[in-house]
PDB file of C-alpha atoms and ligand atoms in Angstrom:
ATOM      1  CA  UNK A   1     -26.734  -2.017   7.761  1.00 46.00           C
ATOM      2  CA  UNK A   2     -28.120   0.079   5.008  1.00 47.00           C
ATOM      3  CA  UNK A   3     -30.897   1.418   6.212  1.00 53.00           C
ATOM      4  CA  UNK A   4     -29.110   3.095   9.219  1.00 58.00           C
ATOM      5  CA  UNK A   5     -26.640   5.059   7.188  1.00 61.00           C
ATOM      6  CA  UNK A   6     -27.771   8.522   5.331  1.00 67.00           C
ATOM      7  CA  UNK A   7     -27.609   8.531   1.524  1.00 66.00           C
ATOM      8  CA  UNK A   8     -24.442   9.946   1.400  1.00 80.00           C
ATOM      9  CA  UNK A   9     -22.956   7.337   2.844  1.00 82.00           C
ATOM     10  CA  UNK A  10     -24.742   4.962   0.675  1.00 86.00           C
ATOM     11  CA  UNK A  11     -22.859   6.330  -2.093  1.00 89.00           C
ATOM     12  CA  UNK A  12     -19.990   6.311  -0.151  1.00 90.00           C
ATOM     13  CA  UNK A  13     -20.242   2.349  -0.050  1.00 95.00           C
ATOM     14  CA  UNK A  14     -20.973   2.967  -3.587  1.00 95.00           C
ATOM     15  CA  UNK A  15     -17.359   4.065  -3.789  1.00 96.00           C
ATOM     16  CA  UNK A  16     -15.029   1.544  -1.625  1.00 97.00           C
ATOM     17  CA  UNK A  17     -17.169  -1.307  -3.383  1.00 98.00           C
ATOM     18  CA  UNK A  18     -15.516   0.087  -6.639  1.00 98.00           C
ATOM     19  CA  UNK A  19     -12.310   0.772  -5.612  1.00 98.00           C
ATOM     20  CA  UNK A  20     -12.102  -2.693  -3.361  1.00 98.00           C
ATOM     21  CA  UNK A  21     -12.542  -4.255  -7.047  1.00 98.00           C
ATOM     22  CA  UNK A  22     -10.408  -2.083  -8.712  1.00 98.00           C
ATOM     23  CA  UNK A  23      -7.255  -2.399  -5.778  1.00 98.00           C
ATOM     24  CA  UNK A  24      -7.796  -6.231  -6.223  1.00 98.00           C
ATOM     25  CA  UNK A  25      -7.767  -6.562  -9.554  1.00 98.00           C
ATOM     26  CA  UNK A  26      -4.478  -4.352  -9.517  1.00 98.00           C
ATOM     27  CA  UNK A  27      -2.955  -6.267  -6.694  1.00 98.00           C
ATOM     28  CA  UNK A  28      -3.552  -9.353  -9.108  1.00 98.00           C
ATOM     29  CA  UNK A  29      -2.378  -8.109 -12.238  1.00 98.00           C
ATOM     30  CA  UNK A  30       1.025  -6.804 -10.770  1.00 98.00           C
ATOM     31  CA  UNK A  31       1.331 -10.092  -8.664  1.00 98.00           C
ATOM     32  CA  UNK A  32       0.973 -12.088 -12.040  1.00 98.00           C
ATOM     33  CA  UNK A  33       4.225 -10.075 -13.541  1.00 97.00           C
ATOM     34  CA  UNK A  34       5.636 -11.103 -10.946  1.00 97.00           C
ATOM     35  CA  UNK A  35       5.230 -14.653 -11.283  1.00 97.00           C
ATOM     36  CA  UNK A  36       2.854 -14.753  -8.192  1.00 98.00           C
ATOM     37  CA  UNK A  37      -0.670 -15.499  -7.381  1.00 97.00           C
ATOM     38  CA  UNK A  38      -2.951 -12.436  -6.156  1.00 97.00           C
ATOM     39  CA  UNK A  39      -3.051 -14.744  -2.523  1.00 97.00           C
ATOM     40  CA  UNK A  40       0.118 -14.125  -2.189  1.00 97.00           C
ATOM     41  CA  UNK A  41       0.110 -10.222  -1.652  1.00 98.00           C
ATOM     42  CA  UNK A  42      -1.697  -9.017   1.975  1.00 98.00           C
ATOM     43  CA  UNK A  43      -4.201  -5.939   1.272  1.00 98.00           C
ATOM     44  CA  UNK A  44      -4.298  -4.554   4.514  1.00 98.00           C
ATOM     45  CA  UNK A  45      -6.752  -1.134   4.576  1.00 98.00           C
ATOM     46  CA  UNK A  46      -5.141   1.686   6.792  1.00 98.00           C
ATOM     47  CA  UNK A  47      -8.629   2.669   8.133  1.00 98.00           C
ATOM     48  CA  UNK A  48      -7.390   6.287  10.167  1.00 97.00           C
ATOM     49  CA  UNK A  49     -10.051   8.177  10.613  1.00 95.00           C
ATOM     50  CA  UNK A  50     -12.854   5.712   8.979  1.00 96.00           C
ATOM     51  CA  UNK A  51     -16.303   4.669  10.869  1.00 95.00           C
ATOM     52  CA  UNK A  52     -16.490   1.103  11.632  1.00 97.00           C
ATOM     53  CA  UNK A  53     -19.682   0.875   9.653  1.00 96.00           C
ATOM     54  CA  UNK A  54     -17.443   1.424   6.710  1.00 96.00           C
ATOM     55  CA  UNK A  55     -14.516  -0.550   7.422  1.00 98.00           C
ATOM     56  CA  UNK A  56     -17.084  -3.369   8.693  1.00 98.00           C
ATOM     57  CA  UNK A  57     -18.341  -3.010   4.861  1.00 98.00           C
ATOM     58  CA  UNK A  58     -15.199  -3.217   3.245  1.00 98.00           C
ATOM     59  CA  UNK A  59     -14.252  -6.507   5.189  1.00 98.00           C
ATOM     60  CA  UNK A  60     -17.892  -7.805   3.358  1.00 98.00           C
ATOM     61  CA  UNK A  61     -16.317  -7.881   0.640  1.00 98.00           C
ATOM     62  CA  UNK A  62     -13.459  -9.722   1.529  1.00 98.00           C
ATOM     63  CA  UNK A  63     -10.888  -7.386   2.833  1.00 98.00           C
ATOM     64  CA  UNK A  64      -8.770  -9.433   5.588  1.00 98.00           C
ATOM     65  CA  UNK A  65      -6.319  -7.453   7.226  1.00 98.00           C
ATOM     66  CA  UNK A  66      -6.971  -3.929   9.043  1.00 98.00           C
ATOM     67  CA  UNK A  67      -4.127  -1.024  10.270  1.00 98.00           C
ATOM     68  CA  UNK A  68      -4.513   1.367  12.651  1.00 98.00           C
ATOM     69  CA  UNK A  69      -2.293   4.219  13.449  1.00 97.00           C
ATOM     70  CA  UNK A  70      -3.232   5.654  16.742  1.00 97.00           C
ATOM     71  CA  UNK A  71      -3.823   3.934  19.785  1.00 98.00           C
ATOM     72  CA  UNK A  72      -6.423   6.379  21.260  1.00 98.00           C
ATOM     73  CA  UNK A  73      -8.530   5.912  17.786  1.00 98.00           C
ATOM     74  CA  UNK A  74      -7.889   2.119  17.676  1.00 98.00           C
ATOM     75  CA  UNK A  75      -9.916   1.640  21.360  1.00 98.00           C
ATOM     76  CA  UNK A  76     -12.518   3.932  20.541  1.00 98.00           C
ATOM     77  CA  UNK A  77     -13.603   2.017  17.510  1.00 98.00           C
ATOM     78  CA  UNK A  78     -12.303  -1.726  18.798  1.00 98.00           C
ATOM     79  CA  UNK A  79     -15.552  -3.472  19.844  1.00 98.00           C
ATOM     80  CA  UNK A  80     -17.118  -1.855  16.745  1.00 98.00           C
ATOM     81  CA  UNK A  81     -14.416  -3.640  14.403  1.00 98.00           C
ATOM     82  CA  UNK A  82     -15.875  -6.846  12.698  1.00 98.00           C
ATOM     83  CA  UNK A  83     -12.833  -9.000  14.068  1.00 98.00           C
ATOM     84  CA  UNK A  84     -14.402 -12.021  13.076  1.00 98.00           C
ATOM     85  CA  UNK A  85     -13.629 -12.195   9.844  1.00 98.00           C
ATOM     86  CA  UNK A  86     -10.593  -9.342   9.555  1.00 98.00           C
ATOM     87  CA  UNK A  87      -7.241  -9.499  11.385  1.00 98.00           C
ATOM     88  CA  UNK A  88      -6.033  -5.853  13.050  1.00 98.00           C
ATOM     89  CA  UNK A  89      -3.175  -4.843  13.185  1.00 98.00           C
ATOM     90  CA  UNK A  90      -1.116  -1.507  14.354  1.00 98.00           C
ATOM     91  CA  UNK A  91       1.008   0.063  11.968  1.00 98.00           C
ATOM     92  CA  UNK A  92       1.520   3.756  13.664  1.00 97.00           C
ATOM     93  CA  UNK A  93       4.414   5.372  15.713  1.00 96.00           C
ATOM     94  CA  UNK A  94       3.960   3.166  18.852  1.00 97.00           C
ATOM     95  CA  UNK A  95       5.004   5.154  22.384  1.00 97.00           C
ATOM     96  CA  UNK A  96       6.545   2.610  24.539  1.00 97.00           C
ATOM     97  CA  UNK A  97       3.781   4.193  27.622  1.00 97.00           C
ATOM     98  CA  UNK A  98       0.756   2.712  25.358  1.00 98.00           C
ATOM     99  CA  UNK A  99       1.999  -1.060  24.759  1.00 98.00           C
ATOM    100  CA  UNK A 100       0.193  -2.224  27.428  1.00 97.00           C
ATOM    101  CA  UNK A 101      -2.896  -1.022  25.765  1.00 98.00           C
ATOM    102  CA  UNK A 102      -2.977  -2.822  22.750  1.00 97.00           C
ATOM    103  CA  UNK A 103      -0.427  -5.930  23.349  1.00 97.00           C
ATOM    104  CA  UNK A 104      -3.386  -8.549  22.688  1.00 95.00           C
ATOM    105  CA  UNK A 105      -6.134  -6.843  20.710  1.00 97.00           C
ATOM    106  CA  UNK A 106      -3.409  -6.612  17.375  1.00 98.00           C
ATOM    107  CA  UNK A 107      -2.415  -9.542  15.314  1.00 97.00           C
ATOM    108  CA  UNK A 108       0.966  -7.811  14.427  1.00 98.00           C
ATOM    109  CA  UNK A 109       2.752  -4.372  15.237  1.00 98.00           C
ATOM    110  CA  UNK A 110       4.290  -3.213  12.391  1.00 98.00           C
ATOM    111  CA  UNK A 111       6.055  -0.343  13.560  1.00 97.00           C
ATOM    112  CA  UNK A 112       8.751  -1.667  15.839  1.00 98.00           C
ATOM    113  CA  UNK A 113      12.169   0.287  15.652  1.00 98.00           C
ATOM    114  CA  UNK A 114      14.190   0.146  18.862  1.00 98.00           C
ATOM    115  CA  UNK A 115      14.719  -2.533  21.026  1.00 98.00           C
ATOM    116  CA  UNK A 116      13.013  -0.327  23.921  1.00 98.00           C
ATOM    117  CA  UNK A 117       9.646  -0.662  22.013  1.00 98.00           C
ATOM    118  CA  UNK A 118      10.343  -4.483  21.364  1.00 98.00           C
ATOM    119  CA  UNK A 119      11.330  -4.953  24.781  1.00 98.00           C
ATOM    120  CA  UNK A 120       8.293  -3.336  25.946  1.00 98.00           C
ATOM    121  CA  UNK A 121       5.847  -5.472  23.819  1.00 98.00           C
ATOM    122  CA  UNK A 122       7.814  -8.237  24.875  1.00 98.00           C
ATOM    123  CA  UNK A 123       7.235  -8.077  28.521  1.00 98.00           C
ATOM    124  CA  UNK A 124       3.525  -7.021  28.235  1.00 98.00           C
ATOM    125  CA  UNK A 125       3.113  -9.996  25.621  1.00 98.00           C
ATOM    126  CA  UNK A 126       4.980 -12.393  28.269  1.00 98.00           C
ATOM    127  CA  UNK A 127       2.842 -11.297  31.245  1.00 96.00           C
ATOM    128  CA  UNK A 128      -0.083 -12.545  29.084  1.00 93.00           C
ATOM    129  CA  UNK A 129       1.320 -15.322  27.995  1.00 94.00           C
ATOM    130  CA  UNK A 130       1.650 -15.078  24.520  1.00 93.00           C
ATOM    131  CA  UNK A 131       4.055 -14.356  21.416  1.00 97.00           C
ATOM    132  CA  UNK A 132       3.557 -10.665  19.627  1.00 98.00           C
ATOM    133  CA  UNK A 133       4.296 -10.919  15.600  1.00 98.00           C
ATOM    134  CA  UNK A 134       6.371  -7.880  15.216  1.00 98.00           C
ATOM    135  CA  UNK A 135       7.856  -6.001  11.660  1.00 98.00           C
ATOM    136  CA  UNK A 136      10.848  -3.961  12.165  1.00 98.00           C
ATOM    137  CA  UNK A 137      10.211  -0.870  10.672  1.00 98.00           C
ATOM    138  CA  UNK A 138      13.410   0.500   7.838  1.00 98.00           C
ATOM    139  CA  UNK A 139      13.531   4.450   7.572  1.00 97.00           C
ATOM    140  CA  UNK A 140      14.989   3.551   3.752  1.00 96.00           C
ATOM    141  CA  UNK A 141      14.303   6.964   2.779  1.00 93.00           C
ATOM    142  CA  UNK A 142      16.687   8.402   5.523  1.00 94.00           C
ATOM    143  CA  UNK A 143      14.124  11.171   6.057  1.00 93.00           C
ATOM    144  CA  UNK A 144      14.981  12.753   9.725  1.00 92.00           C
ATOM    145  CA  UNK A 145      10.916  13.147  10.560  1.00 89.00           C
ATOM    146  CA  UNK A 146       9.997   9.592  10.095  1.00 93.00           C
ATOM    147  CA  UNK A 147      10.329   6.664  12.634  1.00 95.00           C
ATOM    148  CA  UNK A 148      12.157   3.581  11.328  1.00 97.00           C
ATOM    149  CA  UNK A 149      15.459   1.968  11.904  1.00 98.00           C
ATOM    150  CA  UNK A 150      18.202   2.935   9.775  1.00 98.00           C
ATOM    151  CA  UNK A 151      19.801   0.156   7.529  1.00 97.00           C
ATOM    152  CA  UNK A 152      23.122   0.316   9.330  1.00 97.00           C
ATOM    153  CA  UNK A 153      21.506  -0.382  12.656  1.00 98.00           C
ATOM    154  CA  UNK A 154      19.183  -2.822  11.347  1.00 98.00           C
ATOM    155  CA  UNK A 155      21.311  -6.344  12.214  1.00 97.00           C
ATOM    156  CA  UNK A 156      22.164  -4.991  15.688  1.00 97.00           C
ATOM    157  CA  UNK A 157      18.441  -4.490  16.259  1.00 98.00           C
ATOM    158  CA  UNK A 158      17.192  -7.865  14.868  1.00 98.00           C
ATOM    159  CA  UNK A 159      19.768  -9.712  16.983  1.00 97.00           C
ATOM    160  CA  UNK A 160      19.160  -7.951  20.142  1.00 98.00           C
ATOM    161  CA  UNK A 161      15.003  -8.552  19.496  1.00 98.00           C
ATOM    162  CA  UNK A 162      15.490 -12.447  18.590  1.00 97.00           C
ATOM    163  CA  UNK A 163      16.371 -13.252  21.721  1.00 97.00           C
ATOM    164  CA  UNK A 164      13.164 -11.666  23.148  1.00 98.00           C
ATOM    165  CA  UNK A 165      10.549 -14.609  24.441  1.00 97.00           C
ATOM    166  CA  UNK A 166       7.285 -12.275  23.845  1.00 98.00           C
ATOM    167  CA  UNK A 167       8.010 -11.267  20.233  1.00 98.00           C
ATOM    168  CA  UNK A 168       8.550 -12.758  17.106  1.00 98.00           C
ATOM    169  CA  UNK A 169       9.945 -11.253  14.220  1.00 98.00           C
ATOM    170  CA  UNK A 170       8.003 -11.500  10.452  1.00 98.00           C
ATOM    171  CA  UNK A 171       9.318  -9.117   8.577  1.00 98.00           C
ATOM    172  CA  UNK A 172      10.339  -5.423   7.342  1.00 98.00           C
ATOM    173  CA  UNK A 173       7.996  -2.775   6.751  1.00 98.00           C
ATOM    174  CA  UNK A 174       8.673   1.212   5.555  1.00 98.00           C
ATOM    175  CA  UNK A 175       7.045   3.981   4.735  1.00 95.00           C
ATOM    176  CA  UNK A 176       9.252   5.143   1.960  1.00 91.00           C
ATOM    177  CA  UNK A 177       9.160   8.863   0.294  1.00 85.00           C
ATOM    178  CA  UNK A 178       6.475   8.123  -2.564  1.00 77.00           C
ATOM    179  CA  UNK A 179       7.524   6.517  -5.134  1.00 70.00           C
ATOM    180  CA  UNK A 180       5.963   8.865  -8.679  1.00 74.00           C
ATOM    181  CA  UNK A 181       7.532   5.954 -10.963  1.00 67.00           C
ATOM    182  CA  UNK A 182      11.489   8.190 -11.366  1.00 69.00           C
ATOM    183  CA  UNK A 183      13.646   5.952 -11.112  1.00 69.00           C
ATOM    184  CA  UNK A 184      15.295   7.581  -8.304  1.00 70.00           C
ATOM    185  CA  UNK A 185      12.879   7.507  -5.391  1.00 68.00           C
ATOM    186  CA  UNK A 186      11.293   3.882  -6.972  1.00 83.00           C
ATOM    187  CA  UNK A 187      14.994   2.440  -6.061  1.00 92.00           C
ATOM    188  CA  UNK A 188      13.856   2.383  -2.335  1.00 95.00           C
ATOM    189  CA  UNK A 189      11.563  -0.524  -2.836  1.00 95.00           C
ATOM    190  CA  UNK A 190      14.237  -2.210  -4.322  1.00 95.00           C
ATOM    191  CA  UNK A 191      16.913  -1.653  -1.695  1.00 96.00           C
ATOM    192  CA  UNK A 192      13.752  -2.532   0.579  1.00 97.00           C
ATOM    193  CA  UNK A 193      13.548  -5.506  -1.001  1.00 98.00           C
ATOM    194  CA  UNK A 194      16.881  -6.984  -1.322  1.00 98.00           C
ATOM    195  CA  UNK A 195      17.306  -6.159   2.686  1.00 98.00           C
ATOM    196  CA  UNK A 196      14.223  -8.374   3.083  1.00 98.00           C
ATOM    197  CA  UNK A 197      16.393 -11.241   0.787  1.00 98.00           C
ATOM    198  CA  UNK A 198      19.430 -10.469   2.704  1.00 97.00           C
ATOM    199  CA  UNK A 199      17.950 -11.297   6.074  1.00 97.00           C
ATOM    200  CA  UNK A 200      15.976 -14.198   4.777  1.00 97.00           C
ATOM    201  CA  UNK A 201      18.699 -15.753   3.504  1.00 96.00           C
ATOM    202  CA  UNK A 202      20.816 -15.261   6.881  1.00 95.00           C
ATOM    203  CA  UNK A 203      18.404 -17.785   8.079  1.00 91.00           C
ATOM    204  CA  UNK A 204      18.420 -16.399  12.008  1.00 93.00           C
ATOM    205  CA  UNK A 205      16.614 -17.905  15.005  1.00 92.00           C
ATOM    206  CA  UNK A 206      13.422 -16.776  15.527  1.00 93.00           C
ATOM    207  CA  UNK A 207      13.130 -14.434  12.410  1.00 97.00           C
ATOM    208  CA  UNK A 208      11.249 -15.209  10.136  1.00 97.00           C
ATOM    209  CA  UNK A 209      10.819 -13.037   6.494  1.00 97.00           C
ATOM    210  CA  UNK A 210       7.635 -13.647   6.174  1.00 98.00           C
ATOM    211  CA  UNK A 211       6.097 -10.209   5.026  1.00 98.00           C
ATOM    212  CA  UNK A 212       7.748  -7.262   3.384  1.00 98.00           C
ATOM    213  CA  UNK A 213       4.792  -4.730   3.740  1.00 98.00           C
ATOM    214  CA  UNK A 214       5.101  -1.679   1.858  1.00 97.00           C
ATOM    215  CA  UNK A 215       3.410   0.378  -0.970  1.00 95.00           C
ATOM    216  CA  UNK A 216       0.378   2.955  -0.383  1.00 95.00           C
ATOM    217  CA  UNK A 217      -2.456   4.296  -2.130  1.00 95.00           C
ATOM    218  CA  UNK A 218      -0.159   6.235  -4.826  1.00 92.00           C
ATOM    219  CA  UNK A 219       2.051   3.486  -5.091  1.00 93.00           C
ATOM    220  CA  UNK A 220       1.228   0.313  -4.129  1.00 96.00           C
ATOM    221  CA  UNK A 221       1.388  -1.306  -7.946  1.00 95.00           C
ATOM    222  CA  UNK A 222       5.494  -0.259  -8.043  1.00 94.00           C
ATOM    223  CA  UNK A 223       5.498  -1.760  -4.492  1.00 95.00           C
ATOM    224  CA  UNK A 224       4.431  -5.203  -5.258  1.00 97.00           C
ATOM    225  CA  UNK A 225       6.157  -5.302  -8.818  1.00 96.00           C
ATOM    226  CA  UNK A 226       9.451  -4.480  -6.223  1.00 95.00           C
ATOM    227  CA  UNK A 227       8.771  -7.654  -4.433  1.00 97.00           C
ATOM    228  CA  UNK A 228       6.216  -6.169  -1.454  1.00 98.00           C
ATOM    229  CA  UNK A 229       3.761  -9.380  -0.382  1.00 98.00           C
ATOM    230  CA  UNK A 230       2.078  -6.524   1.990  1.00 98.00           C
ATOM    231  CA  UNK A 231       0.626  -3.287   1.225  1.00 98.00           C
ATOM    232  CA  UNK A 232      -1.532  -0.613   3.017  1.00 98.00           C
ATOM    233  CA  UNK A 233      -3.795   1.412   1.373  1.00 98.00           C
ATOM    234  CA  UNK A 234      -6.467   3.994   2.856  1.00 98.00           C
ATOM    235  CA  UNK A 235      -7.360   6.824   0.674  1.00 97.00           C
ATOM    236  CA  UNK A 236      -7.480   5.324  -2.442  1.00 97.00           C
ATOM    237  CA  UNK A 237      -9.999   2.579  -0.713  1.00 98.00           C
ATOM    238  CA  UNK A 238     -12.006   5.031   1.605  1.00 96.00           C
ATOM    239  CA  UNK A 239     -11.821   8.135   0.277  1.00 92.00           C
ATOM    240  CA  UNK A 240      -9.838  11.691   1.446  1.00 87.00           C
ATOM    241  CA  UNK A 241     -10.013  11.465   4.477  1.00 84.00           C
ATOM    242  CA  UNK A 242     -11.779  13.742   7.030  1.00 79.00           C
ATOM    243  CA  UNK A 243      -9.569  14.785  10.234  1.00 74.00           C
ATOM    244  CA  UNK A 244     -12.038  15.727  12.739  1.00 64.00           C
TER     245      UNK A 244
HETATM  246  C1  PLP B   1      -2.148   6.147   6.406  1.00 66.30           C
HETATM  247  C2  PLP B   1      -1.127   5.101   6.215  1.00 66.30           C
HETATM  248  C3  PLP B   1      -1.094   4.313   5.070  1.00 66.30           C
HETATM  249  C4  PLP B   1      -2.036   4.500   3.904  1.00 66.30           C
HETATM  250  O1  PLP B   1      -1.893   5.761   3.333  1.00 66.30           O
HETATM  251  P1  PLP B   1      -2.690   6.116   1.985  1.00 66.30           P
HETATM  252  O2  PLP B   1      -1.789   7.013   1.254  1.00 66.30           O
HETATM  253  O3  PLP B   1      -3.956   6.779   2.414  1.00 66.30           O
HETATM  254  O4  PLP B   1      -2.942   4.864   1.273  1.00 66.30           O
HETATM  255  C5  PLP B   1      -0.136   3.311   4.997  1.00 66.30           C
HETATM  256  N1  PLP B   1       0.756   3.104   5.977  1.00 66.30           N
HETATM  257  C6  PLP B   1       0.760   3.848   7.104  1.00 66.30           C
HETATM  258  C7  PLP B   1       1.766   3.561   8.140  1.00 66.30           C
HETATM  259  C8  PLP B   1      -0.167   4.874   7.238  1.00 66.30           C
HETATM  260  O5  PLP B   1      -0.144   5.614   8.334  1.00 66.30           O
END
């Protein structure tokens, strides 16, 4: 694979080798204060905007989980992906128009936050007779320009998806304002956190708390030392990236 790529991209590899090492080894130290093992947090790469070739290298070295954001990007690149050995999944804005296109390609949609979109996913999911692993997506932050579910609406919406045969619920996922270690925007992980314990413990019909994914390249150590098992990181593994 080398020898087709220039030598900037060579040292490119150069760099998400380093930072792949460096992202693990903080994953596992943070895990360990937490009284977990480094298994037990997902490292899923938001790859937006990165070449296959480089998201095919990262999963050489042992990355498991992939995120897209777009569905346009996510077809484009799909038969590139090495899906062998990494699971994708889709953690954009979904519109309920592109379901159709990517019900069956993604292990799990993380972005689910109305029971039109869940409905949607369900149906599709149905017609091809399987089960979609969903996360229901918390707007914690309360920030008008982001998607997400607001906490008050949250039971409503989990009730009204469990009963849907095509979906199945795993877990919470937001996309919280970044946490710069005050104490005051950090608290969101927490309150992210003790939602995901609240719902566990309710102990519904086909919900299951398996993943609370949260926590991004700036702050994906305070995430997991909140009690995340999932984070998604791109820049810090990849690079700036490059909108073209
Ligand atoms: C891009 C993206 C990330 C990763 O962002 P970085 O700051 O580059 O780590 C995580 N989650 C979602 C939903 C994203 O769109």
């Amino acid at each position: 694979m080398t020898e087709r790529l220039s030598i900037g991209q060579a040292e490119r590899l150069d760099d998400v080798k380093a930072n792949f090492y460096e992202i693990t080894e903080n994953i596992a130290k943070a895990a360990e204060k937490t009284g977990r093992r480094a298994e037990d947090i997902s490292f899923l790469a938001a790859t937006k905007t990165v070449e296959p070739e480089i998201i095919n290298y990262a999963i050489s070295l042992g990355l498991k989980k992939i995120g897209e954001n777009r569905v346009q990007e996510l077809l484009s690149k799909y038969d590139e992906y090495d899906l062998e050995n990494a699971d994708l999944q889709f953690i954009g804005h979904l519109q309920t128009n592109k379901v159709r296109q990517i019900v069956g390609k993604v292990s799990m949609i993380q972005s689910v936050d109305s029971i039109k979109l869940a409905n949607e996913i369900s149906k599709q999911s149905v017609k091809n007779d399987f089960v979609t692993d969903i996360l229901l997506e918390v707007n914690i932050g309360r920030e008008e320009n982001k998607s997400g579910v607001l906490t008050e609406n949250l039971d409503e919406l989990i009730e009204k998806i469990s009963q849907l045969e095509g979906v199945r619920i795993k877990g919470l996922m937001s996309v919280p304002p970044i946490c710069d270690n005050t104490q005051e925007i950090c608290k969101f992980f927490d309150n992210m956190y003790k939602l995901f314990i609240d719902i566990s413990s309710k102990k519904l019909d086909n919900v299951y708390m398996d993943f609370l994914s949260m926590g991004m390249s700036g702050d994906y150590t305070e995430a997991i030392l909140s009690g995340a098992n999932m984070i998604r990181v791109g820049s810090r593994l990849f690079g700036a990236r490059i909108y073209r």
